[in-house]
JSON list of C-alpha atoms in Angstrom, two decimals:
[
{"chain": "A", "resi": 125, "resn": "MET", "atom": "CA", "xyz": [150.60, 88.23, 75.23]},
{"chain": "A", "resi": 126, "resn": "LYS", "atom": "CA", "xyz": [148.15, 90.99, 74.22]},
{"chain": "A", "resi": 127, "resn": "LEU", "atom": "CA", "xyz": [149.92, 94.24, 74.09]},
{"chain": "A", "resi": 128, "resn": "ILE", "atom": "CA", "xyz": [148.20, 97.65, 75.49]},
{"chain": "A", "resi": 129, "resn": "LEU", "atom": "CA", "xyz": [148.65, 101.27, 75.25]},
{"chain": "A", "resi": 130, "resn": "ALA", "atom": "CA", "xyz": [147.38, 102.47, 78.30]},
{"chain": "A", "resi": 131, "resn": "ALA", "atom": "CA", "xyz": [146.47, 106.45, 78.42]},
{"chain": "A", "resi": 132, "resn": "VAL", "atom": "CA", "xyz": [145.13, 108.46, 80.94]},
{"chain": "A", "resi": 133, "resn": "GLY", "atom": "CA", "xyz": [141.97, 110.90, 79.21]},
{"chain": "A", "resi": 134, "resn": "ARG", "atom": "CA", "xyz": [140.55, 110.31, 75.62]},
{"chain": "A", "resi": 135, "resn": "LEU", "atom": "CA", "xyz": [142.11, 111.84, 72.37]},
{"chain": "A", "resi": 136, "resn": "GLY", "atom": "CA", "xyz": [138.52, 112.12, 70.58]},
{"chain": "A", "resi": 137, "resn": "SER", "atom": "CA", "xyz": [138.77, 112.61, 66.71]},
{"chain": "A", "resi": 138, "resn": "THR", "atom": "CA", "xyz": [142.18, 114.39, 66.07]},
{"chain": "A", "resi": 139, "resn": "PRO", "atom": "CA", "xyz": [144.57, 112.83, 63.20]},
{"chain": "A", "resi": 140, "resn": "GLU", "atom": "CA", "xyz": [147.23, 111.85, 66.63]},
{"chain": "A", "resi": 141, "resn": "ASN", "atom": "CA", "xyz": [144.55, 109.53, 67.73]},
{"chain": "A", "resi": 142, "resn": "THR", "atom": "CA", "xyz": [143.87, 107.97, 64.27]},
{"chain": "A", "resi": 143, "resn": "LEU", "atom": "CA", "xyz": [147.44, 107.48, 63.42]},
{"chain": "A", "resi": 144, "resn": "THR", "atom": "CA", "xyz": [147.99, 105.67, 67.37]},
{"chain": "A", "resi": 145, "resn": "ARG", "atom": "CA", "xyz": [145.21, 103.31, 66.22]},
{"chain": "A", "resi": 146, "resn": "ASP", "atom": "CA", "xyz": [146.35, 102.69, 62.82]},
{"chain": "A", "resi": 147, "resn": "TYR", "atom": "CA", "xyz": [149.67, 101.37, 64.31]},
{"chain": "A", "resi": 148, "resn": "LEU", "atom": "CA", "xyz": [148.22, 99.43, 67.04]},
{"chain": "A", "resi": 149, "resn": "GLN", "atom": "CA", "xyz": [146.47, 97.57, 64.25]},
{"chain": "A", "resi": 150, "resn": "ARG", "atom": "CA", "xyz": [149.64, 96.91, 62.23]},
{"chain": "A", "resi": 151, "resn": "ALA", "atom": "CA", "xyz": [151.39, 95.74, 65.24]},
{"chain": "A", "resi": 152, "resn": "SER", "atom": "CA", "xyz": [148.30, 93.44, 66.12]},
{"chain": "A", "resi": 153, "resn": "ASN", "atom": "CA", "xyz": [148.84, 92.27, 62.26]},
{"chain": "A", "resi": 154, "resn": "THR", "atom": "CA", "xyz": [152.42, 91.82, 62.21]},
{"chain": "A", "resi": 155, "resn": "GLY", "atom": "CA", "xyz": [152.29, 90.30, 65.84]},
{"chain": "A", "resi": 156, "resn": "ARG", "atom": "CA", "xyz": [149.60, 88.00, 65.52]},
{"chain": "A", "resi": 157, "resn": "ALA", "atom": "CA", "xyz": [152.02, 85.54, 64.39]},
{"chain": "A", "resi": 158, "resn": "LEU", "atom": "CA", "xyz": [154.46, 85.13, 66.81]},
{"chain": "A", "resi": 159, "resn": "GLY", "atom": "CA", "xyz": [151.98, 84.86, 69.62]},
{"chain": "A", "resi": 160, "resn": "LEU", "atom": "CA", "xyz": [151.78, 89.30, 70.27]},
{"chain": "A", "resi": 161, "resn": "GLY", "atom": "CA", "xyz": [148.62, 90.87, 70.44]},
{"chain": "A", "resi": 162, "resn": "PRO", "atom": "CA", "xyz": [146.04, 92.02, 70.26]},
{"chain": "A", "resi": 163, "resn": "ALA", "atom": "CA", "xyz": [147.66, 95.48, 70.31]},
{"chain": "A", "resi": 164, "resn": "GLU", "atom": "CA", "xyz": [144.87, 97.70, 71.60]},
{"chain": "A", "resi": 165, "resn": "LEU", "atom": "CA", "xyz": [144.24, 101.72, 73.04]},
{"chain": "A", "resi": 166, "resn": "LEU", "atom": "CA", "xyz": [142.66, 101.40, 76.80]},
{"chain": "A", "resi": 167, "resn": "GLU", "atom": "CA", "xyz": [141.68, 105.35, 77.28]},
{"chain": "A", "resi": 168, "resn": "ILE", "atom": "CA", "xyz": [141.37, 105.67, 81.01]},
{"chain": "A", "resi": 169, "resn": "GLU", "atom": "CA", "xyz": [138.86, 107.88, 82.08]},
{"chain": "A", "resi": 170, "resn": "THR", "atom": "CA", "xyz": [138.77, 109.31, 86.04]},
{"chain": "A", "resi": 171, "resn": "LYS", "atom": "CA", "xyz": [135.99, 110.60, 87.94]},
{"chain": "A", "resi": 172, "resn": "LYS", "atom": "CA", "xyz": [134.49, 113.69, 86.98]},
{"chain": "A", "resi": 173, "resn": "THR", "atom": "CA", "xyz": [134.72, 116.18, 89.95]},
{"chain": "A", "resi": 174, "resn": "ASN", "atom": "CA", "xyz": [136.08, 119.65, 90.48]},
{"chain": "A", "resi": 175, "resn": "LYS", "atom": "CA", "xyz": [139.12, 118.62, 90.89]},
{"chain": "A", "resi": 176, "resn": "ALA", "atom": "CA", "xyz": [141.83, 117.44, 88.83]},
{"chain": "A", "resi": 177, "resn": "PRO", "atom": "CA", "xyz": [141.95, 113.44, 89.69]},
{"chain": "A", "resi": 178, "resn": "THR", "atom": "CA", "xyz": [145.46, 112.97, 91.93]},
{"chain": "A", "resi": 179, "resn": "LYS", "atom": "CA", "xyz": [148.00, 110.81, 91.08]},
{"chain": "A", "resi": 180, "resn": "ALA", "atom": "CA", "xyz": [146.80, 108.16, 93.33]},
{"chain": "A", "resi": 181, "resn": "GLN", "atom": "CA", "xyz": [143.46, 108.41, 91.67]},
{"chain": "A", "resi": 182, "resn": "GLU", "atom": "CA", "xyz": [144.73, 107.94, 88.33]},
{"chain": "A", "resi": 183, "resn": "ALA", "atom": "CA", "xyz": [146.80, 105.14, 89.51]},
{"chain": "A", "resi": 184, "resn": "GLU", "atom": "CA", "xyz": [143.76, 103.53, 91.22]},
{"chain": "A", "resi": 185, "resn": "ALA", "atom": "CA", "xyz": [141.70, 103.97, 87.93]},
{"chain": "A", "resi": 186, "resn": "ILE", "atom": "CA", "xyz": [144.66, 102.27, 85.53]},
{"chain": "A", "resi": 187, "resn": "LEU", "atom": "CA", "xyz": [145.07, 99.31, 88.19]},
{"chain": "A", "resi": 188, "resn": "THR", "atom": "CA", "xyz": [141.09, 98.87, 88.04]},
{"chain": "A", "resi": 189, "resn": "ALA", "atom": "CA", "xyz": [140.88, 99.60, 83.92]},
{"chain": "A", "resi": 190, "resn": "LEU", "atom": "CA", "xyz": [143.95, 97.25, 83.56]},
{"chain": "A", "resi": 191, "resn": "GLY", "atom": "CA", "xyz": [142.92, 93.99, 85.65]},
{"chain": "A", "resi": 192, "resn": "GLU", "atom": "CA", "xyz": [144.76, 91.42, 86.93]},
{"chain": "A", "resi": 193, "resn": "GLY", "atom": "CA", "xyz": [147.90, 89.56, 85.37]},
{"chain": "A", "resi": 194, "resn": "VAL", "atom": "CA", "xyz": [149.19, 92.30, 83.60]},
{"chain": "A", "resi": 195, "resn": "ALA", "atom": "CA", "xyz": [153.25, 93.19, 83.38]},
{"chain": "A", "resi": 196, "resn": "ILE", "atom": "CA", "xyz": [153.23, 97.10, 83.82]},
{"chain": "A", "resi": 197, "resn": "VAL", "atom": "CA", "xyz": [155.42, 99.32, 81.77]},
{"chain": "A", "resi": 198, "resn": "ALA", "atom": "CA", "xyz": [156.14, 103.33, 83.25]},
{"chain": "A", "resi": 199, "resn": "CYS", "atom": "CA", "xyz": [156.12, 105.93, 80.78]},
{"chain": "A", "resi": 200, "resn": "ASP", "atom": "CA", "xyz": [158.16, 108.38, 82.84]},
{"chain": "A", "resi": 201, "resn": "GLU", "atom": "CA", "xyz": [160.72, 111.05, 82.39]},
{"chain": "A", "resi": 202, "resn": "ARG", "atom": "CA", "xyz": [162.89, 109.25, 84.58]},
{"chain": "A", "resi": 203, "resn": "GLY", "atom": "CA", "xyz": [163.04, 106.06, 83.31]},
{"chain": "A", "resi": 204, "resn": "GLU", "atom": "CA", "xyz": [165.04, 104.29, 80.50]},
{"chain": "A", "resi": 205, "resn": "LEU", "atom": "CA", "xyz": [166.46, 105.64, 77.74]},
{"chain": "A", "resi": 206, "resn": "LEU", "atom": "CA", "xyz": [165.98, 102.31, 75.28]},
{"chain": "A", "resi": 207, "resn": "THR", "atom": "CA", "xyz": [166.78, 101.39, 72.00]},
{"chain": "A", "resi": 208, "resn": "SER", "atom": "CA", "xyz": [163.89, 100.40, 69.61]},
{"chain": "A", "resi": 209, "resn": "ARG", "atom": "CA", "xyz": [165.80, 96.49, 69.60]},
{"chain": "A", "resi": 210, "resn": "GLN", "atom": "CA", "xyz": [166.07, 96.81, 73.68]},
{"chain": "A", "resi": 211, "resn": "ILE", "atom": "CA", "xyz": [162.12, 97.18, 72.95]},
{"chain": "A", "resi": 212, "resn": "ALA", "atom": "CA", "xyz": [161.55, 94.38, 71.21]},
{"chain": "A", "resi": 213, "resn": "ALA", "atom": "CA", "xyz": [163.82, 92.51, 73.34]},
{"chain": "A", "resi": 214, "resn": "ARG", "atom": "CA", "xyz": [161.87, 93.09, 76.94]},
{"chain": "A", "resi": 215, "resn": "ILE", "atom": "CA", "xyz": [158.26, 92.60, 75.01]},
{"chain": "A", "resi": 216, "resn": "ASP", "atom": "CA", "xyz": [159.72, 89.43, 73.34]},
{"chain": "A", "resi": 217, "resn": "LYS", "atom": "CA", "xyz": [161.29, 88.50, 77.33]},
{"chain": "A", "resi": 218, "resn": "PHE", "atom": "CA", "xyz": [157.93, 88.93, 78.60]},
{"chain": "A", "resi": 219, "resn": "LYS", "atom": "CA", "xyz": [156.32, 87.09, 75.94]},
{"chain": "A", "resi": 220, "resn": "ASP", "atom": "CA", "xyz": [158.87, 84.24, 76.22]},
{"chain": "A", "resi": 221, "resn": "ARG", "atom": "CA", "xyz": [158.00, 84.33, 80.36]},
{"chain": "A", "resi": 222, "resn": "GLY", "atom": "CA", "xyz": [154.79, 83.58, 79.75]},
{"chain": "A", "resi": 223, "resn": "GLU", "atom": "CA", "xyz": [152.86, 87.06, 80.31]},
{"chain": "A", "resi": 224, "resn": "ARG", "atom": "CA", "xyz": [149.73, 87.11, 78.85]},
{"chain": "A", "resi": 225, "resn": "LYS", "atom": "CA", "xyz": [148.76, 91.04, 78.99]},
{"chain": "A", "resi": 226, "resn": "MET", "atom": "CA", "xyz": [151.85, 93.60, 78.84]},
{"chain": "A", "resi": 227, "resn": "ALA", "atom": "CA", "xyz": [150.72, 97.63, 79.21]},
{"chain": "A", "resi": 228, "resn": "PHE", "atom": "CA", "xyz": [152.40, 100.47, 78.51]},
{"chain": "A", "resi": 229, "resn": "VAL", "atom": "CA", "xyz": [150.82, 102.85, 80.64]},
{"chain": "A", "resi": 230, "resn": "ILE", "atom": "CA", "xyz": [150.74, 107.25, 79.89]},
{"chain": "A", "resi": 231, "resn": "GLY", "atom": "CA", "xyz": [149.51, 108.98, 82.81]},
{"chain": "A", "resi": 232, "resn": "GLY", "atom": "CA", "xyz": [148.09, 112.39, 83.33]},
{"chain": "A", "resi": 233, "resn": "ALA", "atom": "CA", "xyz": [149.21, 115.75, 82.92]},
{"chain": "A", "resi": 234, "resn": "ASP", "atom": "CA", "xyz": [151.18, 115.29, 86.02]},
{"chain": "A", "resi": 235, "resn": "GLY", "atom": "CA", "xyz": [152.46, 111.83, 85.61]},
{"chain": "A", "resi": 236, "resn": "LEU", "atom": "CA", "xyz": [152.59, 108.55, 87.10]},
{"chain": "A", "resi": 237, "resn": "ASP", "atom": "CA", "xyz": [151.73, 108.09, 90.40]},
{"chain": "A", "resi": 238, "resn": "PRO", "atom": "CA", "xyz": [155.34, 107.11, 91.95]},
{"chain": "A", "resi": 239, "resn": "GLU", "atom": "CA", "xyz": [153.97, 103.63, 93.77]},
{"chain": "A", "resi": 240, "resn": "LEU", "atom": "CA", "xyz": [152.88, 102.59, 90.08]},
{"chain": "A", "resi": 241, "resn": "VAL", "atom": "CA", "xyz": [155.92, 103.56, 88.94]},
{"chain": "A", "resi": 242, "resn": "LYS", "atom": "CA", "xyz": [158.15, 101.85, 91.30]},
{"chain": "A", "resi": 243, "resn": "ALA", "atom": "CA", "xyz": [155.60, 98.74, 91.11]},
{"chain": "A", "resi": 244, "resn": "SER", "atom": "CA", "xyz": [156.18, 98.40, 87.16]},
{"chain": "A", "resi": 245, "resn": "ALA", "atom": "CA", "xyz": [158.24, 96.01, 85.38]},
{"chain": "A", "resi": 246, "resn": "PHE", "atom": "CA", "xyz": [160.01, 98.47, 83.92]},
{"chain": "A", "resi": 247, "resn": "THR", "atom": "CA", "xyz": [159.81, 102.25, 83.01]},
{"chain": "A", "resi": 248, "resn": "LEU", "atom": "CA", "xyz": [160.64, 103.93, 79.57]},
{"chain": "A", "resi": 249, "resn": "ALA", "atom": "CA", "xyz": [161.14, 107.24, 79.07]},
{"chain": "A", "resi": 250, "resn": "PHE", "atom": "CA", "xyz": [161.16, 109.19, 75.72]},
{"chain": "A", "resi": 251, "resn": "GLY", "atom": "CA", "xyz": [164.01, 111.83, 75.98]},
{"chain": "A", "resi": 252, "resn": "PRO", "atom": "CA", "xyz": [164.52, 114.36, 78.23]},
{"chain": "A", "resi": 253, "resn": "GLN", "atom": "CA", "xyz": [161.91, 116.67, 76.22]},
{"chain": "A", "resi": 254, "resn": "THR", "atom": "CA", "xyz": [158.51, 117.64, 77.26]},
{"chain": "A", "resi": 255, "resn": "TRP", "atom": "CA", "xyz": [156.10, 116.06, 75.05]},
{"chain": "A", "resi": 256, "resn": "PRO", "atom": "CA", "xyz": [152.66, 116.06, 74.19]},
{"chain": "A", "resi": 257, "resn": "HIS", "atom": "CA", "xyz": [150.54, 113.24, 74.94]},
{"chain": "A", "resi": 258, "resn": "ALA", "atom": "CA", "xyz": [149.25, 112.60, 71.99]},
{"chain": "A", "resi": 259, "resn": "LEU", "atom": "CA", "xyz": [152.49, 112.40, 69.96]},
{"chain": "A", "resi": 260, "resn": "VAL", "atom": "CA", "xyz": [153.64, 110.19, 73.18]},
{"chain": "A", "resi": 261, "resn": "ARG", "atom": "CA", "xyz": [150.82, 107.91, 72.27]},
{"chain": "A", "resi": 262, "resn": "LEU", "atom": "CA", "xyz": [152.04, 108.04, 68.60]},
{"chain": "A", "resi": 263, "resn": "MET", "atom": "CA", "xyz": [155.10, 107.26, 69.35]},
{"chain": "A", "resi": 264, "resn": "LEU", "atom": "CA", "xyz": [154.72, 104.70, 71.60]},
{"chain": "A", "resi": 265, "resn": "ALA", "atom": "CA", "xyz": [152.18, 102.59, 69.32]},
{"chain": "A", "resi": 266, "resn": "GLU", "atom": "CA", "xyz": [154.98, 102.99, 66.52]},
{"chain": "A", "resi": 267, "resn": "GLN", "atom": "CA", "xyz": [157.41, 101.77, 68.69]},
{"chain": "A", "resi": 268, "resn": "MET", "atom": "CA", "xyz": [154.95, 98.75, 69.23]},
{"chain": "A", "resi": 269, "resn": "TYR", "atom": "CA", "xyz": [154.40, 98.30, 65.64]},
{"chain": "A", "resi": 270, "resn": "ARG", "atom": "CA", "xyz": [158.23, 98.72, 65.36]},
{"chain": "A", "resi": 271, "resn": "ALA", "atom": "CA", "xyz": [158.70, 96.10, 68.07]},
{"chain": "A", "resi": 272, "resn": "THR", "atom": "CA", "xyz": [156.90, 93.56, 66.03]},
{"chain": "A", "resi": 273, "resn": "THR", "atom": "CA", "xyz": [158.67, 93.97, 63.13]},
{"chain": "A", "resi": 274, "resn": "ILE", "atom": "CA", "xyz": [161.87, 93.80, 64.67]},
{"chain": "A", "resi": 275, "resn": "LEU", "atom": "CA", "xyz": [160.88, 90.34, 66.11]},
{"chain": "A", "resi": 276, "resn": "SER", "atom": "CA", "xyz": [159.68, 88.91, 62.68]},
{"chain": "A", "resi": 277, "resn": "GLY", "atom": "CA", "xyz": [162.33, 90.09, 60.88]},
{"chain": "A", "resi": 278, "resn": "SER", "atom": "CA", "xyz": [160.85, 93.15, 58.85]},
{"chain": "A", "resi": 279, "resn": "PRO", "atom": "CA", "xyz": [162.63, 95.15, 56.97]},
{"chain": "A", "resi": 280, "resn": "TYR", "atom": "CA", "xyz": [160.68, 97.88, 58.90]},
{"chain": "A", "resi": 281, "resn": "HIS", "atom": "CA", "xyz": [163.25, 98.69, 61.28]},
{"chain": "A", "resi": 282, "resn": "ARG", "atom": "CA", "xyz": [167.12, 99.34, 60.01]},
{"chain": "A", "resi": 283, "resn": "ASP", "atom": "CA", "xyz": [169.88, 100.27, 62.27]}
]
């Protein structure tokens, strides 16, 4: 099952982007033997206009970029607070169900369109704090890697 970290916008050459890509590569390497991966970053651009895109326009761009047959996990402040082991178990469950792609989706500055959140397989929160998008990407990529290590029995994760 392909793992996708989908995010609205581009980070460019930043330390956060370098680390995000590093963790996704680690997840790909560890997950390969488990039938997980590759893990990739999908940066989604919205059409350039004088106005900021609406949440609905961003949702349309996200769904177009992801294509058909993908289980969507919406990153949302009102989402579930899951432990690393619970995230790993959810990923494993979707893989065992035969899903071909699972996408963890981060919206733009104003969050995700409520209809996209409602249609997602589940929602995931990173706590009650507000985090910069670059750090959410990095933390999510690390959790994707951590999930593959948990599922592979690696000693990386400690409870």
